[in-house]
Amino acid sequence: MPTLSLEPPVTHVLASGPDRLRSSAKAEDLERHSCVMFLRYEWIEDSLKEGKLMPPDPYRLIVHNTSIEKSLTSSTTTTATVAVGCLQMLIAPIAGPQKLNHKGKEESGALGEVVSSMIGKEGKQKKGRGGESDSEEERTKEEDCRGDILTRYLGTTAPAAADALEPCSTSLNTHITRILWELHDLYEGVLDDGNRALIYRKVASEIDKLSYKVTSASQLDKMEGIGQSTRVKIKEILRTGKLEMLEVLLANPKVSVLQLFMSVWGIGPKTATEMYNRGYRTLEDLKRESSLERMPRLGLKYYADILQRIPRVEAVELEKVVVGVAKELYPGVLAQATGSFRRGKASCGDIDFVISHPDGNSHRGLLAKLVARLTDIQFISDGLQDRSRGPQAPGHYEVDTYMGLCKLQGARHYRRIDIKVYPIRAHPFGLLHFTGNDIFNRRIRELAKKKGYKLNDHGLFPTVGEGQNIRSGTESIPCATEREILEKLGMPYLEPHERNW
DNA sequence: AGGCAATACTG
DNA sequence: CAGTAT
DNA sequence: GCCT
């Protein structure tokens, strides 16, 4: 691993998240060099967007809870020198025209130069990736004691959080994984085979995590989850640089139209195909289709906004609004943003809230009041569901859900927002569920099942009965915290940022 | 060959 | 119920 | 498409 030089003239170190810093550099080094600011890479993105250097505070990475935070609070320099290198932790690409030496110092100190080279590389964002199904992960080796336990129970170790860096921006193996990710997107979408998509997602993210460049398929032999079929594809990629099958698919104009249609919130494979068969080819065409229902209508109306990711700094503000209003209406309320925000991602596809009240009663009717108030202050604009039917849950679990759109005063974009209100007994389960990510959820539910439980977002239910009439009980095992839930499953606690699987 | 998490809302 | 969503 |  290249060593990171933190000597002057380096003033800022950008990373995708705290773990990346922790795993890439010795803690002592970080402390010793506390004259350097450690920031999320959004800082430089936003700085470019705003045309000036942004204040560092909202972007700070808490590394040790100690020295980093108190360092250099105010002295915003007029130019920023970004240290580059340090494995894959930094945004600026190593290769390319910019002058970056091997030690990881940026020589000229020109903000624009570094940033512009970054922009070229960042590029692509698609539905199905980078959305809530955050499939951009990156791992560095981190052998702590929990690794063994996790391996034993789940057959894998938790990755260090990678936050929202696209795999393309950091991986040494994009020559392979770019194609695998495309296959994932296709199966997830047009080809309508989620299970197969899952395989590609898993393989691609595993390969993206490797710290060496793969030059031969045999290097992947020990990697589980790769079978005959994938191996053959990777061989072809290594041999020819491409995959015939993918080329053929992508050359098919129908495929791109379907993908376009499915990028609209509320349109899935079936509807996309239906619209294609009716002769539609563009989003403008779709707007003319009267049969489209509530969800896709709103999806079209807010198409461009919904596609935009939410920078973490903005998500922080969104959280303040919702939590603030909730507390004002219901003192003592438990309210927080979950989802990829809670997992520490640098940007989020949407923002999810989980709310409950410790008094065991106030959750009833809370959501309606909260939504009314948020609408009053013109924070919430449209609801994506028709709430008039009331909760439809079979066991009437008293879970209340809102899905809609919101906007900060003066902000550029409307944002997707989900709010769920739980009775207090189910709160930790709701939290666990909506913090995700989806892969993590699947694994712990699979584990729960193996251990004779059913885990969902409102409880942990022992499986009762045998043989034919095997079913789950109706009484959840009580758990007051997420930690307890994981303990009951025999798992060590994982911080939210450790759940980016 | 069958499972792959488990559930809510819409029309 | 099928479709889309989380 | 992988695992059991």
XYZ file of C-alpha atoms (C1' of nucleotides) in Angstrom:
522
model
C 0.000 0.000 0.000
C 1.402 3.367 -0.943
C 2.173 5.530 2.018
C 0.264 8.713 2.370
C 2.339 11.753 2.883
C 0.614 14.276 5.047
C 3.368 16.844 4.989
C 2.749 20.354 3.746
C 1.656 21.444 1.212
C -1.139 18.941 1.809
C -3.974 20.656 3.600
C -6.947 18.418 2.961
C -7.416 14.685 2.807
C -10.567 13.461 1.187
C -12.039 10.077 1.767
C -15.253 8.325 1.079
C -15.839 7.697 4.740
C -14.318 7.252 8.159
C -13.565 3.588 7.726
C -11.569 4.164 4.682
C -9.386 6.486 6.621
C -9.108 4.162 9.536
C -8.225 1.207 7.443
C -5.849 3.021 5.173
C -3.648 4.873 7.554
C -2.288 4.322 10.986
C -4.312 6.073 13.606
C -1.172 7.617 15.050
C -0.365 9.150 11.729
C -3.756 10.712 11.558
C -3.392 12.127 15.009
C 0.099 13.336 14.466
C -0.933 15.166 11.382
C -3.849 16.901 12.889
C -3.074 20.045 10.962
C -4.625 18.342 7.973
C -8.340 18.316 7.485
C -10.048 15.029 6.865
C -13.175 15.555 4.843
C -15.740 13.680 2.888
C -15.111 13.928 -0.780
C -18.394 15.778 -1.244
C -16.622 18.774 0.143
C -14.650 19.186 -3.048
C -17.637 18.327 -5.189
C -19.767 20.939 -3.544
C -16.920 23.416 -3.576
C -16.765 23.113 -7.300
C -20.504 23.359 -7.633
C -20.615 26.504 -5.543
C -17.551 27.962 -7.154
C -15.839 28.503 -3.837
C -14.365 26.526 -1.014
C -17.082 25.308 1.278
C -16.784 25.414 5.039
C -15.281 22.148 6.196
C -17.468 21.398 9.156
C -20.384 19.571 7.626
C -17.956 17.410 5.712
C -15.628 16.395 8.483
C -14.843 12.761 8.951
C -14.868 11.698 12.523
C -11.964 9.370 12.669
C -11.025 9.029 16.274
C -13.525 11.257 17.961
C -10.525 13.088 19.212
C -7.852 15.040 17.515
C -9.270 15.228 14.058
C -12.383 17.028 15.055
C -10.782 19.786 16.978
C -8.194 20.513 14.364
C -8.281 23.522 12.137
C -11.817 24.538 12.608
C -11.750 27.911 11.044
C -8.707 28.455 8.898
C -10.172 27.927 5.510
C -7.376 28.206 3.067
C -7.837 29.835 -0.256
C -6.493 26.940 -2.156
C -6.761 23.325 -1.309
C -4.159 20.720 -1.826
C -5.521 17.283 -1.851
C -3.447 14.323 -0.881
C -3.933 11.585 -3.353
C -2.976 8.004 -3.103
C -3.382 6.093 0.127
C -4.732 3.042 -1.545
C -8.090 3.752 -3.056
C -9.330 6.118 -0.483
C -9.242 9.307 -2.431
C -11.351 10.770 -5.085
C -8.886 12.050 -7.557
C -7.870 9.433 -10.051
C -4.242 8.520 -9.954
C -3.783 8.245 -13.655
C -4.453 11.006 -16.070
C -3.122 14.388 -16.976
C -2.996 15.948 -13.552
C 0.337 16.127 -11.865
C 0.262 13.748 -8.991
C 3.372 12.176 -7.700
C 3.534 8.705 -6.401
C 3.696 9.661 -2.808
C 0.264 11.032 -3.163
C 0.910 14.716 -3.222
C -0.807 17.007 -5.558
C 1.805 19.423 -6.765
C 0.135 22.469 -8.117
C -2.514 22.865 -5.490
C -5.058 23.937 -8.015
C -8.518 23.046 -6.918
C -10.025 23.139 -10.332
C -7.480 20.832 -11.782
C -8.046 18.056 -9.347
C -11.752 18.484 -9.404
C -12.143 18.549 -13.114
C -10.230 15.366 -13.496
C -12.476 13.871 -10.917
C -15.640 14.855 -12.641
C -14.655 13.079 -15.759
C -14.255 9.895 -13.827
C -17.296 10.014 -11.631
C -19.839 10.029 -14.311
C -22.398 7.384 -14.181
C -25.361 6.948 -11.968
C -28.144 4.588 -12.577
C -31.205 3.268 -10.976
C -30.571 -0.122 -9.520
C -27.136 0.879 -8.485
C -26.361 3.736 -6.233
C -29.940 3.774 -5.220
C -31.096 2.383 -1.949
C -29.793 -0.946 -3.022
C -26.404 0.531 -2.479
C -24.339 -1.871 -4.322
C -21.223 0.165 -4.353
C -19.032 -1.325 -1.772
C -15.411 -1.583 -1.298
C -13.555 -3.498 1.270
C -10.218 -3.363 2.808
C -8.919 -6.177 4.900
C -9.768 -5.721 8.485
C -9.195 -8.816 10.530
C -10.737 -8.164 13.851
C -12.202 -10.733 16.147
C -15.683 -10.219 14.825
C -14.534 -11.367 11.451
C -14.352 -14.944 12.646
C -17.744 -14.859 14.221
C -19.335 -13.369 11.179
C -17.648 -15.865 8.972
C -18.903 -18.670 11.130
C -22.455 -17.454 11.160
C -22.911 -15.797 7.859
C -20.226 -17.255 5.723
C -18.631 -13.906 5.184
C -17.150 -10.977 6.978
C -18.588 -7.533 7.044
C -16.858 -5.118 4.784
C -15.557 -1.838 5.949
C -17.912 0.841 4.822
C -17.125 2.251 1.472
C -19.690 4.970 1.421
C -20.910 6.269 -1.803
C -17.939 5.980 -4.042
C -18.849 4.325 -7.237
C -16.976 1.093 -7.641
C -15.584 2.486 -10.839
C -13.832 5.277 -9.046
C -11.772 3.094 -6.772
C -11.552 -0.460 -7.936
C -8.499 -1.833 -9.605
C -10.676 -4.262 -11.483
C -13.157 -2.129 -13.304
C -12.100 -3.782 -16.531
C -14.007 -6.778 -15.212
C -16.566 -5.400 -12.854
C -17.874 -2.690 -15.141
C -19.265 -5.484 -17.247
C -20.533 -7.512 -14.302
C -22.305 -4.445 -12.939
C -23.942 -3.938 -16.302
C -25.161 -7.489 -16.219
C -26.471 -6.867 -12.751
C -28.361 -3.811 -13.939
C -29.831 -5.713 -16.849
C -30.992 -8.677 -14.796
C -32.289 -6.419 -12.102
C -34.224 -4.522 -14.681
C -35.092 -5.492 -18.196
C -34.233 -9.156 -17.864
C -36.305 -9.312 -14.724
C -34.355 -11.892 -12.772
C -33.515 -10.525 -9.362
C -31.846 -13.679 -8.151
C -29.442 -13.723 -10.999
C -28.843 -10.021 -10.561
C -27.917 -10.762 -6.994
C -25.195 -13.140 -8.102
C -23.624 -10.555 -10.371
C -23.888 -7.936 -7.693
C -22.160 -10.136 -5.208
C -19.389 -11.196 -7.551
C -18.818 -7.684 -8.846
C -18.615 -6.162 -5.430
C -16.276 -8.904 -4.221
C -13.959 -8.343 -7.138
C -14.126 -4.599 -6.667
C -12.881 -5.115 -3.140
C -9.728 -6.929 -4.173
C -6.576 -5.014 -3.503
C -4.841 -6.377 -6.559
C -5.609 -6.345 -10.222
C -7.016 -9.566 -11.560
C -5.199 -10.761 -14.650
C -6.181 -14.388 -14.700
C -9.384 -16.168 -13.861
C -7.506 -18.614 -11.679
C -6.944 -15.823 -9.196
C -10.620 -16.042 -8.424
C -10.637 -19.759 -7.734
C -10.844 -19.430 -3.996
C -13.617 -16.908 -4.188
C -16.935 -18.396 -3.273
C -19.995 -17.431 -5.195
C -18.245 -17.679 -8.529
C -19.294 -20.665 -10.528
C -18.664 -22.121 -13.922
C -20.751 -19.656 -15.797
C -19.324 -16.521 -14.279
C -15.816 -17.857 -14.577
C -16.255 -18.377 -18.292
C -17.526 -14.843 -18.677
C -14.596 -13.423 -16.759
C -12.197 -15.400 -18.923
C -13.761 -13.907 -21.996
C -13.468 -10.432 -20.509
C -9.821 -10.966 -19.674
C -9.138 -12.323 -23.138
C -11.073 -9.858 -25.276
C -11.827 -6.957 -22.993
C -15.524 -7.363 -23.526
C -18.427 -9.750 -23.300
C -20.191 -10.640 -26.483
C -23.445 -11.407 -24.776
C -23.520 -7.964 -23.166
C -22.634 -6.234 -26.398
C -25.527 -7.918 -28.106
C -27.926 -6.970 -25.360
C -26.832 -3.379 -25.256
C -27.003 -3.057 -29.000
C -30.664 -3.925 -28.812
C -32.609 -0.663 -28.972
C -35.488 -2.219 -27.102
C -33.267 -2.800 -24.131
C -32.315 0.827 -23.805
C -35.891 1.984 -24.103
C -36.969 -0.457 -21.426
C -34.162 0.722 -19.197
C -35.222 4.286 -19.724
C -38.816 3.524 -18.827
C -37.800 1.579 -15.772
C -35.774 4.480 -14.505
C -39.117 6.089 -13.749
C -40.241 5.501 -10.173
C -43.251 3.212 -10.297
C -42.440 1.576 -13.600
C -41.043 -1.931 -13.460
C -40.358 -4.560 -16.100
C -43.989 -5.308 -16.829
C -45.151 -1.775 -17.304
C -42.040 -0.866 -19.262
C -42.644 -3.750 -21.645
C -46.300 -2.866 -21.919
C -45.470 0.718 -22.829
C -42.888 -0.432 -25.329
C -45.419 -2.709 -26.958
C -47.805 0.181 -27.228
C -45.198 1.909 -29.312
C -43.829 4.407 -26.841
C -40.143 5.171 -27.044
C -39.464 8.287 -24.998
C -40.461 9.736 -21.671
C -42.399 12.400 -23.522
C -44.413 9.618 -25.117
C -45.121 8.168 -21.704
C -46.486 11.424 -20.410
C -49.249 11.113 -22.976
C -50.310 7.695 -21.743
C -53.411 8.095 -19.640
C -53.428 4.609 -18.203
C -50.350 5.259 -16.127
C -51.175 5.208 -12.488
C -50.439 7.368 -9.577
C -46.916 6.165 -8.907
C -45.467 6.428 -12.382
C -47.265 9.730 -12.922
C -45.442 11.228 -9.995
C -42.328 9.398 -11.069
C -42.509 11.225 -14.366
C -43.399 14.534 -12.822
C -40.336 14.442 -10.592
C -38.221 12.320 -12.886
C -35.101 14.460 -12.942
C -35.198 15.241 -9.242
C -35.715 11.672 -8.118
C -32.713 10.585 -10.136
C -30.472 13.022 -8.312
C -28.712 11.695 -5.286
C -28.895 13.615 -2.035
C -25.542 14.903 -0.818
C -24.973 14.011 2.789
C -24.868 17.625 3.878
C -28.359 18.118 2.535
C -29.572 14.915 4.126
C -28.391 16.308 7.442
C -30.644 19.315 6.899
C -33.578 17.157 5.881
C -33.161 15.158 9.042
C -33.158 18.317 11.131
C -36.461 19.396 9.667
C -38.302 16.138 10.175
C -36.857 15.371 13.584
C -37.419 18.951 14.679
C -41.051 18.959 13.697
C -41.630 15.525 15.200
C -40.160 16.595 18.532
C -42.141 19.779 18.512
C -45.359 17.814 18.049
C -44.400 14.925 20.303
C -41.810 15.663 22.945
C -39.817 12.567 23.738
C -40.385 11.085 20.317
C -37.721 8.824 18.843
C -37.052 10.000 15.324
C -34.066 9.546 13.086
C -33.036 9.165 9.499
C -32.092 5.603 8.664
C -31.283 3.953 5.347
C -28.013 4.660 3.645
C -27.774 7.948 5.506
C -27.470 6.138 8.798
C -24.974 3.767 7.267
C -22.750 6.748 6.719
C -23.016 6.999 2.974
C -21.713 10.177 1.448
C -24.870 10.524 -0.593
C -28.259 8.903 -0.511
C -30.866 7.999 -3.078
C -33.629 8.968 -0.708
C -34.120 9.650 2.954
C -35.904 7.252 5.306
C -37.195 8.019 8.749
C -38.104 5.624 11.508
C -40.155 7.078 14.296
C -41.578 5.755 17.529
C -42.625 6.951 20.936
C -41.497 5.479 24.230
C -44.824 6.086 25.922
C -46.214 3.163 23.966
C -49.246 5.049 22.788
C -48.347 8.229 20.962
C -47.422 6.428 17.781
C -51.102 6.165 16.970
C -52.052 8.998 14.695
C -48.574 10.407 14.863
C -47.821 10.014 11.198
C -50.929 11.815 10.003
C -50.207 14.743 12.250
C -46.573 14.851 11.298
C -47.317 14.720 7.599
C -49.956 17.426 7.964
C -47.493 19.680 9.719
C -44.720 18.975 7.231
C -47.142 19.783 4.454
C -48.140 23.005 6.202
C -44.621 24.253 6.297
C -44.312 23.310 2.639
C -41.687 20.698 3.247
C -43.657 17.783 1.899
C -45.156 18.203 -1.544
C -46.690 15.004 -2.883
C -47.560 11.721 -1.322
C -46.692 8.802 -3.555
C -49.384 6.666 -2.049
C -53.045 7.118 -1.537
C -53.400 6.905 2.226
C -57.164 6.798 2.120
C -57.401 3.027 2.407
C -55.620 3.039 5.706
C -53.019 0.521 6.775
C -53.418 -2.765 4.939
C -51.197 -4.927 7.076
C -52.688 -8.353 7.775
C -51.904 -8.490 11.461
C -52.531 -4.769 11.862
C -49.152 -4.191 13.310
C -49.773 -0.543 13.808
C -46.993 0.386 11.461
C -47.759 3.499 9.537
C -45.956 4.440 6.357
C -45.619 7.564 4.293
C -43.826 7.755 0.981
C -43.546 11.021 -0.804
C -41.509 13.984 -1.879
C -40.095 16.875 0.057
C -37.939 19.904 -0.494
C -35.897 22.159 1.717
C -36.674 25.807 1.470
C -34.661 27.222 -1.396
C -33.253 23.846 -2.371
C -32.840 22.870 -5.978
C -34.412 19.445 -5.894
C -37.349 17.596 -4.557
C -36.242 14.544 -2.613
C -37.777 11.171 -2.042
C -38.754 10.732 1.561
C -40.145 7.739 3.446
C -41.431 7.916 6.978
C -42.510 4.949 9.090
C -43.966 5.072 12.529
C -43.698 2.039 14.801
C -45.125 1.102 18.155
C -42.287 1.143 20.617
C -41.955 -2.642 20.921
C -41.253 -2.857 17.200
C -39.005 0.175 17.016
C -35.645 -1.630 17.095
C -36.876 -4.017 14.436
C -37.993 -1.164 12.246
C -34.682 0.551 12.753
C -32.740 -2.561 11.869
C -34.862 -3.204 8.826
C -34.789 0.286 7.369
C -31.139 0.806 8.046
C -30.347 -2.149 5.832
C -28.701 -2.521 3.518
C -30.849 -5.027 1.711
C -28.101 -7.634 1.499
C -27.440 -7.352 5.194
C -31.164 -7.775 5.858
C -31.356 -10.859 3.739
C -28.430 -12.439 5.473
C -29.675 -11.879 8.987
C -33.119 -13.091 8.005
C -31.641 -16.164 6.455
C -29.685 -16.707 9.648
C -32.824 -16.163 11.712
C -34.626 -18.746 9.665
C -31.850 -21.285 10.183
C -32.115 -20.713 13.893
C -35.823 -21.271 13.945
C -37.093 -17.731 13.788
C -38.733 -15.420 11.356
C -37.301 -11.930 11.369
C -39.118 -8.996 9.840
C -39.462 -5.298 10.475
C -41.665 -5.663 13.518
C -40.323 -8.594 15.400
C -38.457 -11.822 15.808
C -40.890 -14.713 15.819
C -40.067 -18.231 16.923
C -41.103 -20.867 14.433
C -43.636 -23.176 16.017
C -45.138 -26.474 14.970
C -43.518 -29.175 12.909
C -43.628 -30.797 9.515
C -46.771 -29.806 7.662
C -48.100 -27.097 9.888
C -44.873 -25.282 10.454
C -45.519 -21.616 10.974
C -44.278 -18.734 13.017
C -45.649 -17.619 16.307
C -47.495 -14.393 16.664
C -45.595 -13.170 19.685
C -42.268 -11.568 18.988
C -39.317 -12.127 21.213
C -38.974 -8.754 22.868
C -35.859 -6.761 22.054
C -35.205 -3.254 23.249
C -32.314 -2.506 20.941
C -30.819 -3.559 17.647
C -27.954 -5.014 19.610
C -30.328 -7.368 21.396
C -31.799 -8.559 18.143
C -28.414 -9.419 16.746
C -27.429 -11.040 20.022
C -30.472 -13.285 19.897
C -29.250 -14.352 16.499
C -25.820 -15.037 17.909
C -24.244 -12.195 16.036
C -21.960 -9.487 17.282
C -23.347 -5.991 17.048
C -22.524 -4.159 13.882
C -22.529 -0.405 13.672
C -24.731 0.950 10.903
C -21.704 1.786 8.772
C -20.669 -1.852 9.056
C -23.858 -2.988 7.401
C -22.932 -1.874 3.907
C -22.920 -5.386 2.485
C -34.858 -29.509 -8.449
C -35.901 -25.914 -5.543
C -34.646 -21.930 -2.756
C -32.932 -17.466 -3.017
C -35.991 -11.992 2.951
C -40.050 -10.522 3.969
C -43.450 -7.320 3.685
C -46.852 -3.037 2.133
C -49.583 -0.495 -1.039
C -52.249 -0.056 -5.635
C -55.828 -1.032 -8.913
C -53.866 -11.207 -7.730
C -49.882 -9.001 -10.224
C -46.911 -5.319 -10.131
C -43.883 -2.175 -7.802
C -41.823 -0.722 -3.994
C -38.873 -0.818 0.547
C -26.573 -18.355 -11.498
C -25.025 -20.338 -7.230
C -25.668 -23.580 -3.439
C -27.481 -27.650 -1.188
